[in-house]
Coordinates of C-alpha atoms and ligand atoms in Angstrom, one line a residue:
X102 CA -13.6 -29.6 -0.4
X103 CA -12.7 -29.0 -4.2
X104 CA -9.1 -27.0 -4.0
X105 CA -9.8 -25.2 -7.2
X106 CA -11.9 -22.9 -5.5
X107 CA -10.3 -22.8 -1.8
X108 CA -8.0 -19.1 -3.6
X109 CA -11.5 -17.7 -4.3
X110 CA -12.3 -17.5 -0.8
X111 CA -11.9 -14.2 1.3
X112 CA -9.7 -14.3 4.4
X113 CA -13.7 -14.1 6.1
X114 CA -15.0 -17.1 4.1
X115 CA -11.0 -18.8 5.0
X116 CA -11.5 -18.3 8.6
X117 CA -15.1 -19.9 8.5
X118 CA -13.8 -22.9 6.5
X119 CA -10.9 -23.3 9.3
X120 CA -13.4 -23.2 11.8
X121 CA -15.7 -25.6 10.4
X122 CA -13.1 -28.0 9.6
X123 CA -13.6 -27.9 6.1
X124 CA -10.0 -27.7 4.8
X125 CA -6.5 -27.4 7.4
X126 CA -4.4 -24.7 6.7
X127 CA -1.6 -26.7 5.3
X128 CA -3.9 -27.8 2.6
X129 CA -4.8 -24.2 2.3
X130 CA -0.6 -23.3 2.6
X131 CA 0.0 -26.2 0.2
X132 CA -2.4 -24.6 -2.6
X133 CA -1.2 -21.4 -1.8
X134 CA 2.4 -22.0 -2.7
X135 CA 1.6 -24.5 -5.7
X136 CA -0.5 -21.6 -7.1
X137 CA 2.4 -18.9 -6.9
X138 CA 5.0 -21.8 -8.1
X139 CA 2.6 -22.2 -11.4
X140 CA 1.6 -18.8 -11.9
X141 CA 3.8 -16.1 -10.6
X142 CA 6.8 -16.6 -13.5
X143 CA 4.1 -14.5 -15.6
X144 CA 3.4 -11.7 -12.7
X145 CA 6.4 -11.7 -10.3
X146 CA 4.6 -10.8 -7.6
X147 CA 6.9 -12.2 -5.0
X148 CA 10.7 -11.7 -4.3
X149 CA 10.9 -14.4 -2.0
X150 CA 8.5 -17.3 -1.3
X151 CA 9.1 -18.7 2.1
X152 CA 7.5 -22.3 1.5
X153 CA 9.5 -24.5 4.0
X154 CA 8.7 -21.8 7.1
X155 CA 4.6 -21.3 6.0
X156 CA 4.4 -24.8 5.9
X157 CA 5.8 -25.4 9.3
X158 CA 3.9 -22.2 10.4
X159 CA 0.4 -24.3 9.1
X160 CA 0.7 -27.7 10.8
X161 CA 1.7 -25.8 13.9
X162 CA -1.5 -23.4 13.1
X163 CA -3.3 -26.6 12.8
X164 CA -2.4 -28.2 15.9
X165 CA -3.3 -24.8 17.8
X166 CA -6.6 -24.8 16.4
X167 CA -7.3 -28.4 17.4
X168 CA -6.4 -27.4 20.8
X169 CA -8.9 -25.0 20.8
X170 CA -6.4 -22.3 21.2
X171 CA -7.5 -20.0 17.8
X172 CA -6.2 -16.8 17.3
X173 CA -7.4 -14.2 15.0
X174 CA -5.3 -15.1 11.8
X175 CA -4.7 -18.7 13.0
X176 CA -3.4 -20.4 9.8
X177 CA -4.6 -17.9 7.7
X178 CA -2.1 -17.0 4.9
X179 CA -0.9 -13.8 4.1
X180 CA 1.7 -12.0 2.3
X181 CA 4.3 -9.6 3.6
X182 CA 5.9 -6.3 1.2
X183 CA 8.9 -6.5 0.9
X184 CA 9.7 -3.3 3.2
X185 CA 8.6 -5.2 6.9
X186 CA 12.1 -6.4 8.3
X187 CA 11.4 -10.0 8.6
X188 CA 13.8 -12.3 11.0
X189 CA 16.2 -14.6 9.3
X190 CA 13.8 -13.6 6.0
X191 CA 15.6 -11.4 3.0
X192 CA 14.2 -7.7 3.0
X193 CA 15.4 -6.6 0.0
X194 CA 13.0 -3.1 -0.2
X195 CA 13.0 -4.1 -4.1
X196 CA 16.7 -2.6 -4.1
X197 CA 20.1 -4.4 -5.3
X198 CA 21.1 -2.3 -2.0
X199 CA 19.6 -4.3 0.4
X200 CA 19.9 -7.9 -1.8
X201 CA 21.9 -9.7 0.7
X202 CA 20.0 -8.4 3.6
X203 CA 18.8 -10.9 6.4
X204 CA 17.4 -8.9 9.8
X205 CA 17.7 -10.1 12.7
X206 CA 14.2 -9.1 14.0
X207 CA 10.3 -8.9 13.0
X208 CA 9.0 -5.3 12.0
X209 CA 6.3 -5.1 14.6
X210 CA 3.4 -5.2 11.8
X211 CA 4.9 -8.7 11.4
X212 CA 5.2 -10.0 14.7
X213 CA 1.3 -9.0 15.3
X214 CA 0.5 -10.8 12.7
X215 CA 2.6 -13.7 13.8
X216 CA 1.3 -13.2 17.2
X217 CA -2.6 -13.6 15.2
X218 CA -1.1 -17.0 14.0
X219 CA -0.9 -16.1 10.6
X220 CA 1.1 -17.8 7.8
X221 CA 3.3 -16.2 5.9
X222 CA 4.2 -17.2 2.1
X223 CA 6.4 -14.8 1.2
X224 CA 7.5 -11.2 0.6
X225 CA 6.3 -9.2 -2.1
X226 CA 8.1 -7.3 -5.1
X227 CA 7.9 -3.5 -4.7
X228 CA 9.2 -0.5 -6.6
X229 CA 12.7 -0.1 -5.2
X230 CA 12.7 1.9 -1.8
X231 CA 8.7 2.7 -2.2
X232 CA 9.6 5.1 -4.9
X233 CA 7.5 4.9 -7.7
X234 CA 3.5 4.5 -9.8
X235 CA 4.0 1.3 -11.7
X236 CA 6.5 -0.9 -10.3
X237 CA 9.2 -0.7 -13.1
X238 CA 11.7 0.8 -10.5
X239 CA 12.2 -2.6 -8.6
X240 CA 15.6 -4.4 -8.9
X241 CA 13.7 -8.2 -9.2
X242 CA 12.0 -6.5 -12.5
X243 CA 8.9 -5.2 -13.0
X244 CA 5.4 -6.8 -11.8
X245 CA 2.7 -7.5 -14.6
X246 CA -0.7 -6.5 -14.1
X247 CA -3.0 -9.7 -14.0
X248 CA -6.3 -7.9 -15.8
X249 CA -3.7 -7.0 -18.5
X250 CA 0.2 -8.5 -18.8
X251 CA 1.2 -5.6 -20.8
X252 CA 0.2 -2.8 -18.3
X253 CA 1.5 -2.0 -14.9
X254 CA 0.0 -2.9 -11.1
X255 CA 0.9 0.7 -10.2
X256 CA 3.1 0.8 -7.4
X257 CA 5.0 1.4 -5.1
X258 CA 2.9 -2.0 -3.5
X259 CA 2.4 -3.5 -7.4
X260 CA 3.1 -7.0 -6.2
X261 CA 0.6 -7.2 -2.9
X262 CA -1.8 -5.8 -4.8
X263 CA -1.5 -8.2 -7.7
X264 CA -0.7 -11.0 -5.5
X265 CA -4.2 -10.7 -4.3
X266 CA -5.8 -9.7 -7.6
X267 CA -4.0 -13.1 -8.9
X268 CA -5.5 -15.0 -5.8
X269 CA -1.7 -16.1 -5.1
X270 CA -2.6 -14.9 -1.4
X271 CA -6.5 -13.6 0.3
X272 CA -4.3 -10.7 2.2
X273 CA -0.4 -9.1 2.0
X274 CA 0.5 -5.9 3.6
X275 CA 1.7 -2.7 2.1
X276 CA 3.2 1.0 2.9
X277 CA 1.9 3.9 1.3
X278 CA 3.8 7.0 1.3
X279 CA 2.0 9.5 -1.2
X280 CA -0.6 6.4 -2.7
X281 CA 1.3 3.4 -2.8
X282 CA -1.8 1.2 -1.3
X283 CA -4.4 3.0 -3.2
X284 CA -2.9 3.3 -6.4
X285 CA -1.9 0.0 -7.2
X286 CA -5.0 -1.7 -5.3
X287 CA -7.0 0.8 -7.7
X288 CA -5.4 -0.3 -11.0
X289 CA -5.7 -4.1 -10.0
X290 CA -9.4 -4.2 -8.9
X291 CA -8.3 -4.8 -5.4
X292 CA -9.4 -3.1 -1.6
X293 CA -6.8 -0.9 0.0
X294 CA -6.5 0.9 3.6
X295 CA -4.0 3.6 4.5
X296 CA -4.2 4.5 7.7
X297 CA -4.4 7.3 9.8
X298 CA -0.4 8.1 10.2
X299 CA 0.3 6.6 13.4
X300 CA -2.1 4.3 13.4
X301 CA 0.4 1.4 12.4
X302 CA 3.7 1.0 13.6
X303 CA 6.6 1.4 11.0
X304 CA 9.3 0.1 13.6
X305 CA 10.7 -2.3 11.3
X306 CA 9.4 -0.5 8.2
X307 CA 12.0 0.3 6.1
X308 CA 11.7 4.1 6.2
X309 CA 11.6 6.0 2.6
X310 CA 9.9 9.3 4.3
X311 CA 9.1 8.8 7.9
X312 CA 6.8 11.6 8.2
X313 CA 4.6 10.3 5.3
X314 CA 5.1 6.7 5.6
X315 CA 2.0 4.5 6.9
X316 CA 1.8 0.6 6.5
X317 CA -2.0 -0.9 5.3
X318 CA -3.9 -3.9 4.4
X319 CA -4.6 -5.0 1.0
X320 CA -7.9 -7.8 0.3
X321 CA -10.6 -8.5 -1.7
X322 CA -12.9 -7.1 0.5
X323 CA -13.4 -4.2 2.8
X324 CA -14.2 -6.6 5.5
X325 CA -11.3 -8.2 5.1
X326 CA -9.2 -4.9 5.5
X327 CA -10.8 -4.4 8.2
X328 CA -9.5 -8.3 9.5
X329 CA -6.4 -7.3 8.5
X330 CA -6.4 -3.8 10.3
X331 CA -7.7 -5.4 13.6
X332 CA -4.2 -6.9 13.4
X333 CA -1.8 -4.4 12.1
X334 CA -2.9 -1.5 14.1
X335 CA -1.3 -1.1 17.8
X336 CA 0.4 1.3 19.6
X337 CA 3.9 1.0 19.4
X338 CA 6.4 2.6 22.1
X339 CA 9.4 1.3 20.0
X340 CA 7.8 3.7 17.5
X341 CA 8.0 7.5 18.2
X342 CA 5.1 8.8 15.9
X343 CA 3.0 5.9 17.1
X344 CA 0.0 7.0 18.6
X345 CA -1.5 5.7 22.0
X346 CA -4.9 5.0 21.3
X347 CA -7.2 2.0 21.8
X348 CA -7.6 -0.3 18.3
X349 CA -11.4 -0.8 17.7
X350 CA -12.7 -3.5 16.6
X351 CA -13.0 -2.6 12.8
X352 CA -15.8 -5.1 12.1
X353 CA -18.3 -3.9 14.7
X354 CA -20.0 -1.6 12.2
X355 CA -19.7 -2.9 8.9
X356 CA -23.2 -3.3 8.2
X357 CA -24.0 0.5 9.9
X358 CA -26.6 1.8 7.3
X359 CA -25.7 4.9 5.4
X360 CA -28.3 6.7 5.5
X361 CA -27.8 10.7 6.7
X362 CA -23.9 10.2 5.5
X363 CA -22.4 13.5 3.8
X364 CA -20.0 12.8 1.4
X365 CA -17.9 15.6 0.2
X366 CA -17.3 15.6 -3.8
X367 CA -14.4 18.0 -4.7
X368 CA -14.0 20.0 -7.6
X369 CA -10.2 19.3 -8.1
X370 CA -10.9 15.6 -8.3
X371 CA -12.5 16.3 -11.6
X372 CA -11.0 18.3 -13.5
X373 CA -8.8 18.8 -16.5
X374 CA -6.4 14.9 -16.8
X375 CA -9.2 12.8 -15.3
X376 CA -10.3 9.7 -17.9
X377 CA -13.8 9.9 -18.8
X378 CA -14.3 6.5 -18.1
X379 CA -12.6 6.4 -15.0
X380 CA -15.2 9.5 -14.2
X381 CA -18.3 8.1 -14.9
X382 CA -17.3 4.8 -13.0
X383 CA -16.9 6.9 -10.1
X384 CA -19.8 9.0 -10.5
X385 CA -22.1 5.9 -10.7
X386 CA -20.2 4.6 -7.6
X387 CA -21.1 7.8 -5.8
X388 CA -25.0 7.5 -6.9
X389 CA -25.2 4.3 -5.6
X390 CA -24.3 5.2 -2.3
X391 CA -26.8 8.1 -2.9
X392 CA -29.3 5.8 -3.4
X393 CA -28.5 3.8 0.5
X394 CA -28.9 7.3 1.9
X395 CA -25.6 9.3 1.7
X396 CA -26.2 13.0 0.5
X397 CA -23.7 14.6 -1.8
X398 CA -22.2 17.8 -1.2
X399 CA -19.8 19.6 -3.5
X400 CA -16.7 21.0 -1.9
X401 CA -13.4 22.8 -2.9
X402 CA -9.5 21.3 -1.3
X403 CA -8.3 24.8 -3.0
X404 CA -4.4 23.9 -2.2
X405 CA -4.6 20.3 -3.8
X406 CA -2.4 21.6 -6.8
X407 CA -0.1 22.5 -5.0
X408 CA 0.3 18.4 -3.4
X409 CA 2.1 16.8 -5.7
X410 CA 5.0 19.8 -5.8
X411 CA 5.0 20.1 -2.2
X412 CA 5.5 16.1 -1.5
X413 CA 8.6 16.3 -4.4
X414 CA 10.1 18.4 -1.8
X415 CA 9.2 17.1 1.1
X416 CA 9.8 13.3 -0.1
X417 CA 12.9 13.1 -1.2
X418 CA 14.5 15.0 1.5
X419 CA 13.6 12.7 4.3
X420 CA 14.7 10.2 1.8
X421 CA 17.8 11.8 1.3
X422 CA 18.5 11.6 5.1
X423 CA 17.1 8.4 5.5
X424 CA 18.6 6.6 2.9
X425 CA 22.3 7.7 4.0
X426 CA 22.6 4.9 6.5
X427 CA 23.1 2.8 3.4
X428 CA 26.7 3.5 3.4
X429 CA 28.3 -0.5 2.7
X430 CA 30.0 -0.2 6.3
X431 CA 27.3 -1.8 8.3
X432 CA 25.2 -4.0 6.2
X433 CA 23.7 -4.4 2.6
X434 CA 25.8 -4.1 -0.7
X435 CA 29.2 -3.3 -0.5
X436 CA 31.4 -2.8 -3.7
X437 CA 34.6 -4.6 -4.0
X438 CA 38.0 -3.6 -3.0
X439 CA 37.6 0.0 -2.3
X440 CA 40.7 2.1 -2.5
X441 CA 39.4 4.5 1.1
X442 CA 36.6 5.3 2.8
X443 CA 35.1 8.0 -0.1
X444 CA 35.3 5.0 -2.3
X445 CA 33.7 3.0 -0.4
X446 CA 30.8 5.4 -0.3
X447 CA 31.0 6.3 -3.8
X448 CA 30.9 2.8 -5.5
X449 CA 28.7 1.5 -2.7
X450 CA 26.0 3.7 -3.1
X451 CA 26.6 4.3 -7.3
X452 CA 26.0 0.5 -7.7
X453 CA 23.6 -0.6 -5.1
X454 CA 21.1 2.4 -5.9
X455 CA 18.8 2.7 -9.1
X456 CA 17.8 5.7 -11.3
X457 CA 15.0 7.0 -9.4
X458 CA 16.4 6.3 -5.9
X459 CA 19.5 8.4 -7.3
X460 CA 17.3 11.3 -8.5
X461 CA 15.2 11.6 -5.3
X462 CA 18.5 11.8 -2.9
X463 CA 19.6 14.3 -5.2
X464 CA 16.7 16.1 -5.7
X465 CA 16.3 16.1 -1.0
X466 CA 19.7 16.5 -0.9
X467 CA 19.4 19.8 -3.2
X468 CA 16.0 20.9 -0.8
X469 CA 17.8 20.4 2.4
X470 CA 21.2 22.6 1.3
X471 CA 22.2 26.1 2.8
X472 CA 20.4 28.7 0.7
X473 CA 17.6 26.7 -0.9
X474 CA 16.2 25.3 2.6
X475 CA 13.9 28.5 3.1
X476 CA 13.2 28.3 -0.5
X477 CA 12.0 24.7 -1.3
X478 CA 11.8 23.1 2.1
X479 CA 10.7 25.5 5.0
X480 CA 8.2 26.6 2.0
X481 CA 7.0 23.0 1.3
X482 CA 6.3 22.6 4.6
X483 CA 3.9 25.3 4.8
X484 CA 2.4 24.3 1.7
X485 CA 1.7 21.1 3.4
X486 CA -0.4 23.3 6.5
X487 CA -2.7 24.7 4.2
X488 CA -3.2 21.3 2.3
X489 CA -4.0 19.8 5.7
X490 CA -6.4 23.1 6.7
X491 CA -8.2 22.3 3.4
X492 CA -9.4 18.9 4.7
X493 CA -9.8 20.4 8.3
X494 CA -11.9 22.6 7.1
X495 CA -14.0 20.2 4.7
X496 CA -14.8 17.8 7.1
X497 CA -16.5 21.1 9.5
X498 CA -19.0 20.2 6.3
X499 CA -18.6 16.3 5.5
X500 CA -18.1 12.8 7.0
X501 CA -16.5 11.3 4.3
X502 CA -14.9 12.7 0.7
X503 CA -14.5 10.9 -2.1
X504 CA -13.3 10.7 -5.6
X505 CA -11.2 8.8 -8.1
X506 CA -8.3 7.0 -7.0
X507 CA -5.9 7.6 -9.7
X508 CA -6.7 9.9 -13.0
X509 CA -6.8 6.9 -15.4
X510 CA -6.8 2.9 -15.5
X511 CA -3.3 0.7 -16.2
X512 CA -1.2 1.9 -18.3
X513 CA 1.7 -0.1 -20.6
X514 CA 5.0 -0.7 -19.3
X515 CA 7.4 2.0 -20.4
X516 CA 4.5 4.5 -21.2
X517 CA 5.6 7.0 -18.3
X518 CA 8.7 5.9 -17.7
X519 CA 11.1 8.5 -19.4
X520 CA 9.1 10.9 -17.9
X521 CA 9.4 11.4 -14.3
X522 CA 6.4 14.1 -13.9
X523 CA 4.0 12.3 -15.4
X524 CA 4.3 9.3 -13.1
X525 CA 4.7 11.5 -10.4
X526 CA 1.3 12.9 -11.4
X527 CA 0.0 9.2 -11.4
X528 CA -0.6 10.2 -7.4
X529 CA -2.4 13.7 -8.1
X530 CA -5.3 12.8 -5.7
X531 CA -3.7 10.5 -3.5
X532 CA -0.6 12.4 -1.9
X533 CA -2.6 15.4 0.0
X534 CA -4.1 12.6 2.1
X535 CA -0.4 11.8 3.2
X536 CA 0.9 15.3 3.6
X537 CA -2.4 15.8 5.7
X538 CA -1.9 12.0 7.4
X539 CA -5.3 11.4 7.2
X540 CA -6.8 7.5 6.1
X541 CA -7.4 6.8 2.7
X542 CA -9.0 3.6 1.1
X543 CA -9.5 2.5 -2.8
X544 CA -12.2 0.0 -3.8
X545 CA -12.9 -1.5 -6.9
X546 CA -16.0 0.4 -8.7
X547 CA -16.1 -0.4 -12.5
X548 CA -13.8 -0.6 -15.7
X549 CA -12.6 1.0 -18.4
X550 CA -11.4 -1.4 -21.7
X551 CA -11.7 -4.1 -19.1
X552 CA -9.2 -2.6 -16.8
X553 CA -10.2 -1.9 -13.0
X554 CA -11.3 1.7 -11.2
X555 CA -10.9 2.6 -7.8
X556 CA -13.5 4.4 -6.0
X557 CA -11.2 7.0 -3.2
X558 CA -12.4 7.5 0.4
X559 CA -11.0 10.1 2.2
X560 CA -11.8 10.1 5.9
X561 CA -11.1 12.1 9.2
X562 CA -8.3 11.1 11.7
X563 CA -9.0 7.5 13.2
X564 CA -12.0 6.8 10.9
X565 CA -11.1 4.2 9.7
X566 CA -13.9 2.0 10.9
X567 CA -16.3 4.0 9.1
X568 CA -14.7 4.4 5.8
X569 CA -14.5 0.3 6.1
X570 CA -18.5 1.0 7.2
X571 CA -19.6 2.8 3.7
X572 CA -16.6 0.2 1.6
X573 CA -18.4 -3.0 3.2
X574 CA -21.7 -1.3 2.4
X575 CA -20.9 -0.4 -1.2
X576 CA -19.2 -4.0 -1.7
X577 CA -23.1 -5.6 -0.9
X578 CA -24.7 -3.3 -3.4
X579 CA -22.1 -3.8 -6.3
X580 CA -19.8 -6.8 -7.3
X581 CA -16.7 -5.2 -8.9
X582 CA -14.8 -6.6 -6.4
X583 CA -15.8 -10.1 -6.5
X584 CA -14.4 -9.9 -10.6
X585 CA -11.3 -11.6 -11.4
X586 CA -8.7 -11.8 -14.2
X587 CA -9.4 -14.3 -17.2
X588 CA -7.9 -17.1 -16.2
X589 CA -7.5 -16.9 -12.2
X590 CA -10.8 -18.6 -11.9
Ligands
LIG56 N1 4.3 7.2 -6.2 C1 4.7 8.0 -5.1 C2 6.3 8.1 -5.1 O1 6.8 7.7 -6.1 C3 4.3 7.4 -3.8 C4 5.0 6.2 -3.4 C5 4.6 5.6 -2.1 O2 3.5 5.8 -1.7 N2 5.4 4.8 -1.5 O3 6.9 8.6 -4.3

């Protein structure tokens, strides 16, 4: 086997080769780790690399496999975000906070895929606390964009997805709270699932906004998300909002034909802010699945504009109550020598939190106070019921909707950065999916100035398998995901 091209494989082709003997997974591990060792100084993709553990993980991996005992991910290596609680492994959440944080236990998303015998390299860089478009907000620095060094991943999961787009892993987990999957697996030419909410377990997910919140796969290929989905997704009892409900198998119908498929094209994805490149990428995507069948039907999500206002509410005050446990009495930073217990709090929190974590507790803490409750947060909330009727309604009409992923390709470091709307708008067609907790997927569908497009699907509750159905069908028709950056070859 040549090693230079065992990273080009997907985690489908990785699992053949295992079978057939082709490579073991510590030579696979042992590339792996050499690769992120030369490469990631440029992308810093990865907070922590966990080389010693994946290796010991492979050879055991290895030794189950030539027993004949092979589990689903066995030896298969994969990358964690840096917001699953890993045991004895630093979860830092990208946050100074949380820098000298060990767990003592496995979020449940990774003990399935330990259970699946997967091996995990590391943990990757994140915007800190999930918060964030472009991964500038994390406390290990920001995460370069492999198509293009000077432009961002997008965020808040900027290093899985450029961990895969880099080929430093086949796989790595995510969260996405208002488009963190989608977003950044749009701007780096890479496949990304968000679940229906409650699909995946967040027990052991650090929690930014719990009602919003929803871990996901990130791959090269559809059919590898859905792999990687067959894994993650189980009902959880140690997880309130998960919901009890048996896990298909998300490969069964990849190959489906499309044909008689209604996909629901709306307005507001197209108007005014939208890059004209970015649209004519999309529309070409959405005539080539015309072409396999699908019939297009235009439809209106008249409350979308009101998404990105109601999630600034609604965000960052479950933030602002989750993010109080982080108080430097029971774990995480603690500031030296405080004078009492205000102190404490005070200097704790002041040092260990960043700019934009700061501005979203205030902001929740503002929403949730006596006399501006009815006014931003009781109203937020029914903003969010008619944003989730809109889609109700819709798919009466549709199977599917789609549309662009984000408004326009990578943009340069520091471009949006002293303007806090603008990134927030970054997620303009992403966030009503989350306020409505309904799946969401990005794949790869064209370029503009040789920087990657994501193609949206919007699906209903618990359909995942047959956005990953139309996503595997596209990825046969077109090879935009199969591109990589100049020198990852
Ligand atoms: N960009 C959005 C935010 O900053 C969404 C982040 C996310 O999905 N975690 O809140």
């Amino acid at each position: 086997m040549d090693n230079s091209i065992m990273h080009n494989k997907t985690i489908a082709e990785i699992i053949t080769g295992l079978n057939a003997g082709e490579f073991s997974s510590v030579e696979l591990t042992q590339h792996y780790l050499e690769r992120i060792q030369r490469l990631d100084s440029t992308y810093n993709s990865f907070i922590s690399v966990t080389d010693e553990a994946a290796l010991a993980r492979a050879k055991a991996a290895d030794q189950q496999r030539a027993a004949g005992n092979i589990s689903a991910f066995c030896g298969v290596p994969i990358a964690h975000k840096d917001i699953f609680c890993t045991n004895g492994v630093r979860t830092s959440c990208g946050s100074k906070m949380l820098d000298n944080f060990i767990p003592p236990y496995d979020a449940t998303v990774v003990e399935n895929f330990t259970n699946a015998g997967a091996v995990v390299l590391g943990k990757t860089n994140m915007d800190e606390f999930a918060m964030g478009s472009s991964n500038e907000t994390s406390f290990y620095g920001p995460v370069k964009n492999p198509w293009n060094i000077n432009t961002v991943p997008g965020g808040s999961s900027g290093g899985s997805a450029t961990a895969v787009a880099a080929h430093l892993a086949p796989g790595a987990t995510a969260t996405d709270t208002g488009g963190s999957i989608r977003q950044p697996a749009a701007l780096c030419g890479v496949t990304g699932l968000k679940p229906t909410y409650g699909r995946v377990s967040r027990w052991g997910m650090i929690a930014f906004a719990s009602s919003l919140d929803q871990g996901g796969p990130m791959a090269r290929t559809a059919e590898d998300c859905a792999l990687m989905l067959n894994v993650m997704a189980s009902f959880d009892p140690k997880d309130s909002t998960s919901i009890d409900r048996a896990v298909p198998d998300y490969t069964t119908n990849l190959t489906q034909a499309l044909s008689g498929l209604k996909i629901g094209v709306p307005t507001e994805y197209f108007e005014e802010g939208l890059n004209p490149g970015t649209e004519q990428a999309v529309r070409d995507a959405l005539t080539e699945l015309e072409k396999q069948g699908a019939t297009l039907v235009s439809i209106s999500l008249p409350h979308n504009k009101l998404a990105v206002p109601a999630y600034y509410v609604i965000a960052p005050a479950e933030a602002s109550a989750n993010l109080s446990r982080f108080d430097g009495v029971r774990y995480g930073h603690r500031c030296e020598n405080p004078k009492d217990l205000r102190d404490l709090y005070m200097r704790t929190r002041g040092e260990g939190f960043g700019d934009e974590v700061k501005r979203r507790i205030l902001v929740g803490a503002y929403c949730l106070s006596t006399g501006y409750y009815d006014a931003y947060y009781r109203k937020a909330q029914q903003v969010r019921r008619l944003i989730k009727q809109d889609f109700v309604d819709a798919f009466e009409t549709v199977d599917v909707i789609m549309g662009p992923t984000s408004p326009s390709p990578a943009f340069e470091f520091g471009a949006k950065g002293n303007d806090p709307v603008a990134m927030y708008l970054e997620d303009i067609y992403t966030i009503a999916t989350n306020l409505a907790g309904l799946p969401g997927m990005s794949v790869p569908c064209g370029f503009v100035d040789k920087k990657p497009v994501g193609l949206q699907l919007i699906g209903n509750y618990f359909d995942e398998g047959r956005m990953l159905n139309i996503a595997h069908q596209f990825q046969q028709a077109t090879d935009w995901h199969k591109q990589s950056p100049e020198g990852i070859e």
